[in-house]
XYZ file of C-alpha atoms in Angstrom:
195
model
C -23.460 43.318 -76.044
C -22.121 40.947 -77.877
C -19.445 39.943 -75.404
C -22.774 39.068 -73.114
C -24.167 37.018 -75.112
C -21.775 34.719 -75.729
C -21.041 34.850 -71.776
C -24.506 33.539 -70.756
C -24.789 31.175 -73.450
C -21.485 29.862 -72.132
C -22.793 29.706 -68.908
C -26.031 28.311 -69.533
C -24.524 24.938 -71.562
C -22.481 24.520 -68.610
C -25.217 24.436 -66.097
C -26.643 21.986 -68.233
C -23.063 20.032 -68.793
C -23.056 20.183 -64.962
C -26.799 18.575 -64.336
C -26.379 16.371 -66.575
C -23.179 15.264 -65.291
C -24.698 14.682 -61.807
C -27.763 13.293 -63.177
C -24.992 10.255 -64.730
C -23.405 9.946 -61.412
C -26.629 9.860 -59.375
C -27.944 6.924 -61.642
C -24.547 4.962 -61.800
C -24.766 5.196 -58.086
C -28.689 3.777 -57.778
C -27.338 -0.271 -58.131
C -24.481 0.796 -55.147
C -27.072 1.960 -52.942
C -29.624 -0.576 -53.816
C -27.246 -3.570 -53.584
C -26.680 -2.979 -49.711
C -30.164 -2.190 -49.320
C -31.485 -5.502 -50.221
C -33.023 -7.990 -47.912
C -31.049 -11.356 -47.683
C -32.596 -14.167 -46.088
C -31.438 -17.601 -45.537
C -33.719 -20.992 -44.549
C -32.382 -23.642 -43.141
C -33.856 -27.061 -42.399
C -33.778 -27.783 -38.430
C -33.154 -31.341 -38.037
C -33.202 -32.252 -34.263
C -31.638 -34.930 -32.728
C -33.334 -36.965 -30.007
C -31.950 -38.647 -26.855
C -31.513 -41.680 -29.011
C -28.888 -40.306 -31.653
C -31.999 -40.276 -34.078
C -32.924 -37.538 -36.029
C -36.158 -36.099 -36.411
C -37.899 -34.458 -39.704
C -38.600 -30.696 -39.642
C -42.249 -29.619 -39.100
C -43.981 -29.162 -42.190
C -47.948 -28.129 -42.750
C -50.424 -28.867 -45.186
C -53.624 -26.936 -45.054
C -56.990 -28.673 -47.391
C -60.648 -27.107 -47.033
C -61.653 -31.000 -46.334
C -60.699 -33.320 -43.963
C -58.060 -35.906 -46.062
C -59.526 -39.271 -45.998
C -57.549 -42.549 -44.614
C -56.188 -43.089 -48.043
C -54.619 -39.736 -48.284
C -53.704 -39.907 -44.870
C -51.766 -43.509 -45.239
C -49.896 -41.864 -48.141
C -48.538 -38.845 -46.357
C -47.628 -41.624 -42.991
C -47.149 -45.024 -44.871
C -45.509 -45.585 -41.562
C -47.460 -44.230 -38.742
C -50.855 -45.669 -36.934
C -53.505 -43.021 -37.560
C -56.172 -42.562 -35.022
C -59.111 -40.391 -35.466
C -61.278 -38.474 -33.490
C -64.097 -40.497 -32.363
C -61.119 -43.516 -31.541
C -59.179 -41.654 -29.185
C -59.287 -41.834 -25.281
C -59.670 -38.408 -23.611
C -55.791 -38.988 -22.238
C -54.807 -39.758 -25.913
C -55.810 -36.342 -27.359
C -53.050 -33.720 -28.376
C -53.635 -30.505 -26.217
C -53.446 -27.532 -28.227
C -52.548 -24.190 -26.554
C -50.872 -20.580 -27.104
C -52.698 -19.528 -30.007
C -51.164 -16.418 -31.498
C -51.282 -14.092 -34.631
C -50.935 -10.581 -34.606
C -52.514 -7.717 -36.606
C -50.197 -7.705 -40.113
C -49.159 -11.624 -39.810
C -49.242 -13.436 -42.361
C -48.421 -16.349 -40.059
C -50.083 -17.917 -36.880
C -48.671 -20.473 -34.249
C -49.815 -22.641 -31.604
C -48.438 -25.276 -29.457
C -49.383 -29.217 -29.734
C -48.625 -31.077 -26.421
C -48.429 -35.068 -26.741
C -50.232 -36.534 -23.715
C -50.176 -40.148 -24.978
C -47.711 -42.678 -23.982
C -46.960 -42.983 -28.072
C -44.767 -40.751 -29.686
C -46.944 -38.442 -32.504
C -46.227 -38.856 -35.961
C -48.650 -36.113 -37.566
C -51.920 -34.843 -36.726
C -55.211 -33.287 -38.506
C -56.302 -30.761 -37.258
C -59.651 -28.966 -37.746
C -59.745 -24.556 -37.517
C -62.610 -23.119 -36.916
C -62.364 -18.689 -37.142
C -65.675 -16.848 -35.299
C -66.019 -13.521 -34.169
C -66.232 -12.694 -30.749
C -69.879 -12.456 -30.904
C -69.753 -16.282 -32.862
C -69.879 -15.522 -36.264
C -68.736 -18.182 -38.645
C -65.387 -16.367 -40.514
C -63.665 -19.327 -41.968
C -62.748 -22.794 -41.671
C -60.118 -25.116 -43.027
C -57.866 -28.199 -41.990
C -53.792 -28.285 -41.205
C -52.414 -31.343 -41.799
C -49.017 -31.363 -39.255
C -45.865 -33.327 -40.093
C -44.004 -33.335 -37.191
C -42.446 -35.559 -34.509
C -43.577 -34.981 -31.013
C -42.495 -37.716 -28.595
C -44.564 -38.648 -25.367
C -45.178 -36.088 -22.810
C -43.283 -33.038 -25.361
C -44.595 -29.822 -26.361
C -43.946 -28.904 -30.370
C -44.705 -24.923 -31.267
C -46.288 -25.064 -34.726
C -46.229 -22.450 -37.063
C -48.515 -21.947 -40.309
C -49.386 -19.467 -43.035
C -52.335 -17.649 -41.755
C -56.369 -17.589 -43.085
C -56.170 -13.861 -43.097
C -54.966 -12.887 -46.207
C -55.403 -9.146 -46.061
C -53.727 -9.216 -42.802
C -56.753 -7.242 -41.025
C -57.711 -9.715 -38.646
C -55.536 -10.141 -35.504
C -56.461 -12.774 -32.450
C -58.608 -11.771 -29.831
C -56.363 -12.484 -26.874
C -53.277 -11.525 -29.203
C -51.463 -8.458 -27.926
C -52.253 -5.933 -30.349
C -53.781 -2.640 -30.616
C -57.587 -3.354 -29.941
C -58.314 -0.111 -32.157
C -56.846 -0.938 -35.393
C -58.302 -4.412 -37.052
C -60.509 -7.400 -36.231
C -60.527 -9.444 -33.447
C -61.388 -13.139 -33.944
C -61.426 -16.535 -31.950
C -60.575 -19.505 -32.989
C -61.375 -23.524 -31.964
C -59.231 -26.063 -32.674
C -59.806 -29.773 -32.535
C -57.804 -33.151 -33.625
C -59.413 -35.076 -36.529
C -56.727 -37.588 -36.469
C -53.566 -38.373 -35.240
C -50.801 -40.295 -36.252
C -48.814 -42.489 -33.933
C -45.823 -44.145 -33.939
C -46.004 -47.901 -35.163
């Protein structure tokens, strides 16, 4: 009886010498796994370079709930000509077109074509959000940094209204039975030419 005893006791402390020895290697492994699990990402700054050996500034966005005024506006483009709405010629205006954010993005893009003979410094542009049906969801103001010459086509990309990411674009593709569709207007406030 004895001899039993001493048997399972034996046999139980090593059972629990052997879990615990697999518990250590399990959490010495944990920072192995995790290491090559681990996202890396990597920005870079695009710097283009145009026909005429010059380089051209990234695109960079600035989004206000107000229209900036001229003062703010000669700040950010102490160089540039600015032009608002109500000055520009129908043939001046930037086009905008290709309006897309998906269902989950945190991030929306759209395309700004330069249809004036004058290369585009910046632009202000004015968001409106509705539902299809035309209710008011939001409404802000992107201010754009970013070279487009004459008759070129820049895709824009900014961080999105939506910040629960439950809202997608109505002509978007997405699943139509998950989320909320909206539509959106855009117009120029101002834009910025070359001097």
């Amino acid at each position: 009886m004895k001899i039993y005893k001493c048997i399972c006791r034996n046999s139980r402390e090593n059972l629990g010498m052997h879990r615990l020895m697999i518990l250590i290697s399990l959490i010495l492994l944990i920072p192995v796994f995790t290491a090559g699990a681990r996202k890396k990402s990597y920005h870079f700054k695009t710097i283009k370079e145009t026909e005429d050996n010059t380089t051209s500034a990234p695109i960079s966005t600035t989004i206000a709930d107000t229209a900036p005024d001229s003062i703010a506006l000669r700040r950010l483009f102490p160089q540039g000509r600015i032009i608002t709405a109500e000055q520009m010629k129908s043939e001046e205006k930037p086009i905008f077109t290709g309006f897309d954010k998906r269902l989950g993005n945190s991030k929306e893009s759209f395309f700004i074509i330069n249809h004036s003979a004058t290369d585009i410094e910046g632009a202000v542009i004015s968001l409106t959000y509705r539902t299809p049906d035309g209710r008011m969801l939001h409404h802000r103001y992107a201010i754009i940094n970013a070279h487009i010459p004459s008759g070129e086509t820049r895709n824009i990309v900014i961080g999105s209204w939506d910040t629960q990411r439950s809202f997608y674009y109505m002509k978007s593709e997405t699943d139509p039975r998950r989320g909320n569709p909206f539509d959106i207007a855009l117009h120029p406030v101002a834009i910025i030419l070359k001097n």
